[in-house]
Coordinates of C-alpha atoms and ligand atoms in Angstrom, one line a residue:
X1204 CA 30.6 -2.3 15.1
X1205 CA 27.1 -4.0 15.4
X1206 CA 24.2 -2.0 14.3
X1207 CA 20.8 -3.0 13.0
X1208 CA 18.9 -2.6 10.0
X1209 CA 15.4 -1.9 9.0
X1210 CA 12.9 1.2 8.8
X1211 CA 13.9 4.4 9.5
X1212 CA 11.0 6.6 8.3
X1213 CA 7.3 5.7 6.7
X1214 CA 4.9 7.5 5.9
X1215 CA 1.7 6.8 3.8
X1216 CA -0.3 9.1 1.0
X1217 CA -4.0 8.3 -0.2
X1218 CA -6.2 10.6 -2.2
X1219 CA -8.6 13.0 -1.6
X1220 CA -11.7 11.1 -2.8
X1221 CA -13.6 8.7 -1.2
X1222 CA -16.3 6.3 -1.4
X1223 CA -18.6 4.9 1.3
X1224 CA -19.3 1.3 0.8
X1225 CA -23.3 2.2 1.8
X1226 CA -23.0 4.2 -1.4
X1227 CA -21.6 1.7 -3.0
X1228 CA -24.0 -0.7 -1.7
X1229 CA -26.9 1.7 -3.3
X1230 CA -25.4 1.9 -6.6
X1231 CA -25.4 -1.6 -7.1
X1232 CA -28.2 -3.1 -5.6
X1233 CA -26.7 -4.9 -3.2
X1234 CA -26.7 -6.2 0.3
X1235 CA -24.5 -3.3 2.2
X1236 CA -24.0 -5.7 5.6
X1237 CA -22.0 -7.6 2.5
X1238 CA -19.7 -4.6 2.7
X1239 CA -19.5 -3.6 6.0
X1240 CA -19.7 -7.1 7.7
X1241 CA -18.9 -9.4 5.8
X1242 CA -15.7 -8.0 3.6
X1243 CA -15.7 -5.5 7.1
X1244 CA -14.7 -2.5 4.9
X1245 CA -16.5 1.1 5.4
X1246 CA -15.0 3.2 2.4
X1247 CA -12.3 3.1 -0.6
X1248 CA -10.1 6.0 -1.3
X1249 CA -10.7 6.4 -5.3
X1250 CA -8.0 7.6 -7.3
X1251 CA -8.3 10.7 -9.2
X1252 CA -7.7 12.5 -13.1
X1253 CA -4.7 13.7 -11.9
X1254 CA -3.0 11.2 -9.6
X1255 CA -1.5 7.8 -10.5
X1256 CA 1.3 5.3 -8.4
X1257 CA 4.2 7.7 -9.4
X1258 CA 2.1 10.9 -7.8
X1259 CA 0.9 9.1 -5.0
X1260 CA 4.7 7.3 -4.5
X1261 CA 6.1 11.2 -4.3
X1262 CA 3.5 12.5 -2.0
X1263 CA 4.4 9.6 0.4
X1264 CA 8.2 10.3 -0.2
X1265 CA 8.4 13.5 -0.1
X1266 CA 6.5 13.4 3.5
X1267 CA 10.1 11.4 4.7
X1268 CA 12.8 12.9 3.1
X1269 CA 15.2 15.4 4.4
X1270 CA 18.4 17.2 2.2
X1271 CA 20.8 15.4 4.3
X1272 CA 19.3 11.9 3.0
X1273 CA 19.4 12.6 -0.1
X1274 CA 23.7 12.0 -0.9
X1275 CA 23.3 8.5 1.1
X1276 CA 20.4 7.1 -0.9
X1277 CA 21.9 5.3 -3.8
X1278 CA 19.0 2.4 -4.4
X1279 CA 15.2 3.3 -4.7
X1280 CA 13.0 0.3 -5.0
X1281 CA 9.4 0.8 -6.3
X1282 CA 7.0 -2.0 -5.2
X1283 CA 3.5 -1.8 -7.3
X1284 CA 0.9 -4.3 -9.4
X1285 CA -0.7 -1.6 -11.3
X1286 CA 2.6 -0.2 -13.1
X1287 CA 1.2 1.1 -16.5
X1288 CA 5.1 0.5 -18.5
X1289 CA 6.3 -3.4 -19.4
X1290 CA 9.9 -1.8 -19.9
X1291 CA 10.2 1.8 -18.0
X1292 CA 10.2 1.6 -14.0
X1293 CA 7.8 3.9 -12.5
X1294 CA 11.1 4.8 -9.9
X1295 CA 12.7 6.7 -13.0
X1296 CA 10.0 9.2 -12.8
X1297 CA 10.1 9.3 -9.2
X1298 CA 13.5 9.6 -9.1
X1299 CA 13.4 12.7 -11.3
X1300 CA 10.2 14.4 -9.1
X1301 CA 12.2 13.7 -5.6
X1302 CA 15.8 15.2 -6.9
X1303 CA 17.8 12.1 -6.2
X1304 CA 21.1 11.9 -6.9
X1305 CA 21.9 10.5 -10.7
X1306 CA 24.2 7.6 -8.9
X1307 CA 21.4 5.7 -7.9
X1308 CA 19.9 2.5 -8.7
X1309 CA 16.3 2.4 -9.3
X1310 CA 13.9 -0.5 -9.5
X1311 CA 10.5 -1.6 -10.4
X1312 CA 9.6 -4.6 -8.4
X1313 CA 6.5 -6.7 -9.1
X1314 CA 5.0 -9.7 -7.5
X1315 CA 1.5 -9.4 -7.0
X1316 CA 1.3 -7.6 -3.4
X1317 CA 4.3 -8.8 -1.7
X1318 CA 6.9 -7.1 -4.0
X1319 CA 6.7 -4.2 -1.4
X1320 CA 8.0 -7.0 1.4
X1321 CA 10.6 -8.1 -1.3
X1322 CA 11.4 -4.9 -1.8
X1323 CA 12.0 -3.9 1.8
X1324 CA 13.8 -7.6 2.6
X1325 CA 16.3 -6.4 -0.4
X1326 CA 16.6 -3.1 0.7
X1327 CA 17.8 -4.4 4.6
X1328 CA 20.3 -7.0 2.8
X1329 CA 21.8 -3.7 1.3
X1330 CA 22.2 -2.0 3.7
X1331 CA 23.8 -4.7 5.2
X1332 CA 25.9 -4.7 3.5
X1333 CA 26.3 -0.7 2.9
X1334 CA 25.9 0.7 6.3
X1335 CA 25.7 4.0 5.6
X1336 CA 23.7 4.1 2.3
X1337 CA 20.7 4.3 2.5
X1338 CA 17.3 2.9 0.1
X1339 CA 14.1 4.2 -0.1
X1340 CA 11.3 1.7 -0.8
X1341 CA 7.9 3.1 -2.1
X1342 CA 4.9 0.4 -2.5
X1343 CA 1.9 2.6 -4.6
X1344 CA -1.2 0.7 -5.8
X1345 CA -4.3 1.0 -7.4
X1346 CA -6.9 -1.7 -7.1
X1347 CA -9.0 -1.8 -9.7
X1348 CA -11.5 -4.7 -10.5
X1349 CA -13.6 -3.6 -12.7
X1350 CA -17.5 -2.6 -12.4
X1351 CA -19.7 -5.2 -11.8
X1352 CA -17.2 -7.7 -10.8
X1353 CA -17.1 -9.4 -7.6
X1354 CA -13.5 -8.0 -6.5
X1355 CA -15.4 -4.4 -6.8
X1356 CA -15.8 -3.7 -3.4
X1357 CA -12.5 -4.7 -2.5
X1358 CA -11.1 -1.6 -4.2
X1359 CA -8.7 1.4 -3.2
X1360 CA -5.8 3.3 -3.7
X1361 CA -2.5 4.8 -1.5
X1362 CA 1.6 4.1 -1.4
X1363 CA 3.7 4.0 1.7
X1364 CA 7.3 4.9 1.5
X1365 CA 10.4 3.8 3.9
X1366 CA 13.2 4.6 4.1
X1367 CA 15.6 2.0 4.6
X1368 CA 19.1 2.4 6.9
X1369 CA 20.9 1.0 9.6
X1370 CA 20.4 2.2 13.5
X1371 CA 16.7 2.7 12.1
X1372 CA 14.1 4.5 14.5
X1373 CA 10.9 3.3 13.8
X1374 CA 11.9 0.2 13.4
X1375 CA 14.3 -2.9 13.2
X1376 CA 13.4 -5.4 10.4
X1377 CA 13.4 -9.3 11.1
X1378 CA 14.9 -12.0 8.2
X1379 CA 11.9 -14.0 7.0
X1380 CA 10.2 -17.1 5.9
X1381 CA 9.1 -17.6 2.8
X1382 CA 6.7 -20.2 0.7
X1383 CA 6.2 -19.9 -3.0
X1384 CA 3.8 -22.0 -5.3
X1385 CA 2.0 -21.6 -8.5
X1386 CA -1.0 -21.1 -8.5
X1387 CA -3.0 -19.2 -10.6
X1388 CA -5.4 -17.0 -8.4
X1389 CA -5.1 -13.7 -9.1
X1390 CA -2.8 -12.2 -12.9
X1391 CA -3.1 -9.5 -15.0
X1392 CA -1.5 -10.9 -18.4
X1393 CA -0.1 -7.8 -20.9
X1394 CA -3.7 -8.1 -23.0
X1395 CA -6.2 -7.0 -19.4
X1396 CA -6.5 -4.1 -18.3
X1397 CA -8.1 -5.7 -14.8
X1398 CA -7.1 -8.4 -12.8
X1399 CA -8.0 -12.2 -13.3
X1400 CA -9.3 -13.1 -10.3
X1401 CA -10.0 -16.2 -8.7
X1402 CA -10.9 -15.1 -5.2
X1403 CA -11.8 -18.3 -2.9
X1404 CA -8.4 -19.6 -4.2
X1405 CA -6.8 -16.4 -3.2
X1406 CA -8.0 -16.8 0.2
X1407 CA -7.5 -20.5 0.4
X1408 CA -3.9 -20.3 -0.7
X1409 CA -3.2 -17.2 1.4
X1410 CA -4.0 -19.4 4.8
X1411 CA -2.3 -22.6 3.3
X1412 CA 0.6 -20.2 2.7
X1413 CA 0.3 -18.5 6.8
X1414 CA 0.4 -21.9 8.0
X1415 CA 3.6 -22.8 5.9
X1416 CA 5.2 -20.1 7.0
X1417 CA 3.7 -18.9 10.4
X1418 CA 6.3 -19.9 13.5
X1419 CA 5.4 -21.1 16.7
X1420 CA 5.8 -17.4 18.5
X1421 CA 3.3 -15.3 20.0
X1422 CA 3.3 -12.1 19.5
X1423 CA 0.9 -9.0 21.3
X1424 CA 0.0 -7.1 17.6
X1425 CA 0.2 -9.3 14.3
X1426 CA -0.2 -7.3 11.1
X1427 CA -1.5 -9.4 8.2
X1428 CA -1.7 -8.6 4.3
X1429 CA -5.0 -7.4 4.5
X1430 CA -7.5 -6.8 1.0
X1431 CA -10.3 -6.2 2.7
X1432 CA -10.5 -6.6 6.8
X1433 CA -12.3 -9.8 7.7
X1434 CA -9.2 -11.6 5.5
X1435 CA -7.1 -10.4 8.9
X1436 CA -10.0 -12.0 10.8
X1437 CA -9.3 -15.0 8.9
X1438 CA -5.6 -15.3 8.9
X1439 CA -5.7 -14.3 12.9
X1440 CA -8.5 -17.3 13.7
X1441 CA -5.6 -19.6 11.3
X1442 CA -3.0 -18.9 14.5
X1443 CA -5.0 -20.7 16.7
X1444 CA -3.1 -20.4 20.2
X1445 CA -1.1 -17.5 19.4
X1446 CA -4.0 -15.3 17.8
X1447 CA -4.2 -11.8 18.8
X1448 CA -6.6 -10.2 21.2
X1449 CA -9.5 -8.6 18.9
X1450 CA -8.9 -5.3 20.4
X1451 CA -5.4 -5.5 18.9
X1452 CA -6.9 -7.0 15.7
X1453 CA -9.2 -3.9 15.2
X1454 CA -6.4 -1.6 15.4
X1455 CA -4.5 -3.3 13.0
X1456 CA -7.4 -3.4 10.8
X1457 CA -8.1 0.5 11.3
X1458 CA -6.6 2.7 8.8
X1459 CA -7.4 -0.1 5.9
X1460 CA -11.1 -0.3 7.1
X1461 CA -11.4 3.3 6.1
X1462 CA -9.0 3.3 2.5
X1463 CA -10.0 0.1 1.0
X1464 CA -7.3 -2.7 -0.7
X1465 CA -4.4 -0.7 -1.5
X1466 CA -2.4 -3.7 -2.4
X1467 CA 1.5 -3.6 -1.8
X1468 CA 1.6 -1.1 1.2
X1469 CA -1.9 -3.0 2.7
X1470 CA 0.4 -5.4 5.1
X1471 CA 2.3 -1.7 5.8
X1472 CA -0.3 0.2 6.2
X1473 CA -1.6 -2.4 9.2
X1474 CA 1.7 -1.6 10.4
X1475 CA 0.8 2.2 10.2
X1476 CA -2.6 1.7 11.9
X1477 CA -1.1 -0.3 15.3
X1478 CA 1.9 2.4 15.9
X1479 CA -0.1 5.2 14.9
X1480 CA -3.1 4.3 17.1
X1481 CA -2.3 1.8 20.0
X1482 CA -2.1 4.6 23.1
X1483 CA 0.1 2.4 24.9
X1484 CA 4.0 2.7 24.2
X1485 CA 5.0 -0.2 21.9
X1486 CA 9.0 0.5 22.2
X1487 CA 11.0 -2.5 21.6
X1488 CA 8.1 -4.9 21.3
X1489 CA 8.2 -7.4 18.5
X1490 CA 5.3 -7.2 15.9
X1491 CA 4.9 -10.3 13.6
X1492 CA 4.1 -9.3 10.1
X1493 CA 2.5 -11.6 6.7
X1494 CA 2.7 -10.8 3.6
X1495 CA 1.3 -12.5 0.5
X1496 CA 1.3 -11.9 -3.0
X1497 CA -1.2 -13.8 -5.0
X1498 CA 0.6 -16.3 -8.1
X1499 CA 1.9 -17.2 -5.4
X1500 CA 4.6 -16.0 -2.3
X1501 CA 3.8 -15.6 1.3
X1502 CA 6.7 -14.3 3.9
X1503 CA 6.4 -14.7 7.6
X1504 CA 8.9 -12.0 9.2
X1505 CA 9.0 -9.6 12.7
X1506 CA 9.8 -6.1 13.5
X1507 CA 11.1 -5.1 16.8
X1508 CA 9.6 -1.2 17.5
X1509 CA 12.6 1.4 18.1
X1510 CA 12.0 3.4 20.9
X1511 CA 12.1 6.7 18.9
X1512 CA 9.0 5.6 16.7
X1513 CA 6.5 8.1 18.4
X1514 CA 8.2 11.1 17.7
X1515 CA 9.9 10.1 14.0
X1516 CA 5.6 9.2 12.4
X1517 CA 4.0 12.1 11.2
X1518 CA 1.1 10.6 12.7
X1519 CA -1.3 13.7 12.6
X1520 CA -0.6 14.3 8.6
X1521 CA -1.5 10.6 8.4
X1522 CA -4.7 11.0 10.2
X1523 CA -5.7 14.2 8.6
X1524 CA -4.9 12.5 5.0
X1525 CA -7.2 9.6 6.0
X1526 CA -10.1 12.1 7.9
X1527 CA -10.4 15.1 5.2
X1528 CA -11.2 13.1 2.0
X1529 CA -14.2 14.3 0.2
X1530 CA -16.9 11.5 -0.1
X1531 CA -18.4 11.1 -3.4
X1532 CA -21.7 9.5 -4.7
X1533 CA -21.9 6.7 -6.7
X1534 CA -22.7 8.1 -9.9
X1535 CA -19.4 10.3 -9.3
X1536 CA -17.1 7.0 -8.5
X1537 CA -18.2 5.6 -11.7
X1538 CA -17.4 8.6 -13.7
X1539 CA -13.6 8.9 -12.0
X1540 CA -12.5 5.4 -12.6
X1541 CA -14.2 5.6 -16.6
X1542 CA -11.7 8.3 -16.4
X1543 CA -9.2 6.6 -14.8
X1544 CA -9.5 3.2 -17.5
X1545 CA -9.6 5.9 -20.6
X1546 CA -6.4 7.7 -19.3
X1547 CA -4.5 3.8 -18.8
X1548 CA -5.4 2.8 -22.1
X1549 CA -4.4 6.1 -23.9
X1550 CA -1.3 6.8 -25.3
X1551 CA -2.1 10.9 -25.0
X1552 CA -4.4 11.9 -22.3
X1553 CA -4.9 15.7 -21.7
X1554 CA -6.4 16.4 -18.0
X1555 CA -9.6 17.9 -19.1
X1556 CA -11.6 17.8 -15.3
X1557 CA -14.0 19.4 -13.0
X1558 CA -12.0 18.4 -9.8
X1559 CA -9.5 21.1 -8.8
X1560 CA -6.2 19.4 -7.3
X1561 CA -6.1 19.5 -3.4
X1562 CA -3.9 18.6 -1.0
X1563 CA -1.7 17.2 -3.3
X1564 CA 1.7 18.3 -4.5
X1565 CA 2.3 16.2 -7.6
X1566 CA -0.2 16.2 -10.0
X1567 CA -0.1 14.3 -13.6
X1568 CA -0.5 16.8 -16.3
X1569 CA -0.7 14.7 -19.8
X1570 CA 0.9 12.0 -21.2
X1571 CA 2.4 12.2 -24.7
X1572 CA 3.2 9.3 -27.2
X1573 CA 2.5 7.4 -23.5
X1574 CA 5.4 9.2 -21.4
X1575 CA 3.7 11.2 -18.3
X1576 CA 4.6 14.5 -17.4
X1577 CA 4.2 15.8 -14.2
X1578 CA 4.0 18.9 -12.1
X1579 CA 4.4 20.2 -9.0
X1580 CA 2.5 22.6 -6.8
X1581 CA 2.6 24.2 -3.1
X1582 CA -0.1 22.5 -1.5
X1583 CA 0.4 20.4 1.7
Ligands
COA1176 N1 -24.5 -9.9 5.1 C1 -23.4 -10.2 5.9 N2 -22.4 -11.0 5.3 C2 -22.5 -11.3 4.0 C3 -23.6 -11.0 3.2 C4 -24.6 -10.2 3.8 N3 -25.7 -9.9 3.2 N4 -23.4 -11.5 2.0 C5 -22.2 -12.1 2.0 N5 -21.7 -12.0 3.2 C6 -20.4 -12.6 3.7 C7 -20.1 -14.0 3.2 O1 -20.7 -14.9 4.1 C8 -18.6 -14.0 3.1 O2 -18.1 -14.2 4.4 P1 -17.1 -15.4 4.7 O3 -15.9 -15.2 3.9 O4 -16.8 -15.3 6.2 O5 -17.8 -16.7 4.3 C9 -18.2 -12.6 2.7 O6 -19.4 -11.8 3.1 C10 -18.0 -12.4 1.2 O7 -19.1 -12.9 0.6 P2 -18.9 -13.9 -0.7 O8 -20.2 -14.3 -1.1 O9 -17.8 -14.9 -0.4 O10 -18.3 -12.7 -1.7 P3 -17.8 -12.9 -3.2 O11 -18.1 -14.2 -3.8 O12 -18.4 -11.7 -3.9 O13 -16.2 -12.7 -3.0 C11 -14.1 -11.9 -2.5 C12 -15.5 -12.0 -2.1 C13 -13.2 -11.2 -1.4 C14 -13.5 -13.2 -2.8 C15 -14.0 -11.0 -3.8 O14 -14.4 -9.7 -3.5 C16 -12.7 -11.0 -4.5 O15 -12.4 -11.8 -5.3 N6 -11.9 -9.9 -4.2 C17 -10.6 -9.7 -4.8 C18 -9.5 -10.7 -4.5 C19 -9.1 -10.8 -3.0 O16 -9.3 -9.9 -2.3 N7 -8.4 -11.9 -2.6 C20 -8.1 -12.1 -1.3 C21 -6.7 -12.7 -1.0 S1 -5.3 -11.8 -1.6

């Protein structure tokens, strides 16, 4: 029997703090048109005391999961840069949070920010080969720079999570093409704590790499890997004849506008941001997709829209996640990511804060002798 592969459910988690780049701006001294036109981004979600990539992968999860997909999952795949364990995968904790069955295999895939298009490339070849198993593939990020560094404004935090089967109904994932070359814009050896970051070779090697890659095909919405939004203006002017319509572009660029560089899911939450606010019905239209993960890897691939997709997105919780963050000044940004570098560096960190959890259902408690413990509460 012929059946087709690719994404059956998404959904996308950020948290509930937020900084406006104007404030931003303010704090430190600089030009905000830098910001807002020139790197075209208007806020960054910033990551709180008690939320990290495994809470943030479970409150995207959790949004897609039903008890009947629980028996057929039997491969979880967790796509992220800022994993905080050389040796432990951040999808054993996950596992554990989500109740997944104990024959399962779980994963944690690195390579820059494509391992979250790896990931999901894997997870289609499994199924496959598996047709009624299914894999869940969560991407969950943090971008941190670093104060005072020029990557700084290109900062943010969320995970998207798919879920992976045949017949899927949001939809159908395309093989791809892919380029890889070293090259050393962007690591973060073992001893760094922040990335190393070359950034004009980031963004020269990201086009070189679209260019290798890109076919000949127009398409009506392209979704592009996007760090910060004018990089999508960038990569779309590098089509040349087949570029998008800027109307299209800005909804692409949307939802990431508003959240900042969220690494891994960034190319998926593009995705998000065209089927999720393009009015007009996009069933069985083909979307072309790049991904690129500095060090580097680019993959050129399409996704052909299931007819179902409207009524499968939560669109409205993804909204409201985006729309009822709390803004905070500048002087508060700085004090949550110095809390956020002590906790990552500490082997035993006791959450000891001011900020009561909200709208969040997994929280990080502590972490003993470095392993995190976690709880859950009933908040939506
Ligand atoms: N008003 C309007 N635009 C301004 C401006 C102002 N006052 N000041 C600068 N700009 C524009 C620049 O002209 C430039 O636009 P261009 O790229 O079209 O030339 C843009 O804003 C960025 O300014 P630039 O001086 O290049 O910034 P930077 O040297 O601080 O670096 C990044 C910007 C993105 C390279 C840096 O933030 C970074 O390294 N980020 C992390 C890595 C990354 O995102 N890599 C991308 C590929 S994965």
């Amino acid at each position: 029997m012929k059946y087709t592969v690719g994404i059956d459910k998404m959904s996308f988690y950020t948290t509930n703090y937020v900084i406006d780049m104007s404030e931003l701006a303010r704090g430190r001294d600089m030009d905000v048109n830098k910001c807002k036109t020139g790197i075209g981004q208007e806020k960054m979600s910033i990551i709180s005391p008690y939320e990290d990539v495994i809470t943030m992968a479970c409150e995207a999860a959790n949004d897609i999961l039903s008890e009947e997909d629980i028996p057929d999952i039997e491969m979880v795949l967790f796509a992220t840069e800022s994993g905080f364990d050389f040796s432990k995968s951040s999808g054993i904790y996950l596992h554990k949070l989500l109740h997944l069955k104990p024959n399962c295999r779980v994963l944690e895939i690195k390579q820059a920010c494509y391992a979250a298009t790896g990931a999901l490339q894997m997870a289609c070849d499994f199924v496959r080969s598996n047709n009624n198993k299914k894999c869940l593939v969560v991407s969950s990020d943090i971008a941190w720079y670093g104060f005072k560094t020029s990557g700084e404004i290109t900062q943010g935090c969320g995970a998207v999570a798919m879920l992976v089967t045949s017949n899927p109904r949001i939809c159908k994932v395309s093989q791809g093409h892919v380029f890889v070359n070293n090259v050393n814009d962007f690591y973060r050896p073992s001893y760094s704590h922040e990335p190393i970051v070359n950034g004009k070779l980031s963004i020269k090697t990201y086009l070189d790499i679209l260019n290798k890659t890109m076919q000949k095909q127009k398409f009506s919405y392209f979704c592009f890997h996007m760090p910060f939004a004018t990089m999508s203006d960038k990569a779309n002017k590098t089509l040349g004849d087949n570029q998008i319509s800027q109307e299209h572009l800005e909804i692409a660029k949307q939802f990431g506008k508003y959240v900042g560089n969220i690494y891994n899911g960034s190319l998926y939450l593009s995705l998000l941001s065209v089927l999720i606010n393009e009015p007009k019905d996009l069933s069985k239209q083909d979307i072309g997709m790049f991904s690129y993960g500095s060090g580097s890897i680019g993959e050129f691939f399409s996704v052909t829209i299931s007819e179902s997709y409207k009524e499968i997105l939560q669109s409205d919780v993804i909204k409201h996640r985006i729309e009822r963050r709390k803004e905070i000044s500048f002087e508060e940004y700085e004090s949550m990511l110095s809390t956020f570098v002590e906790r990552e560096s500490s082997s035993n960190f006791m959450l000891e804060s001011s900020l009561t959890p909200k709208y969040c259902k997994f929280i990080l408690e502590k972490i003993e002798n470095g392993h995190r413990y976690y709880k859950k509460s009933n908040e939506n």
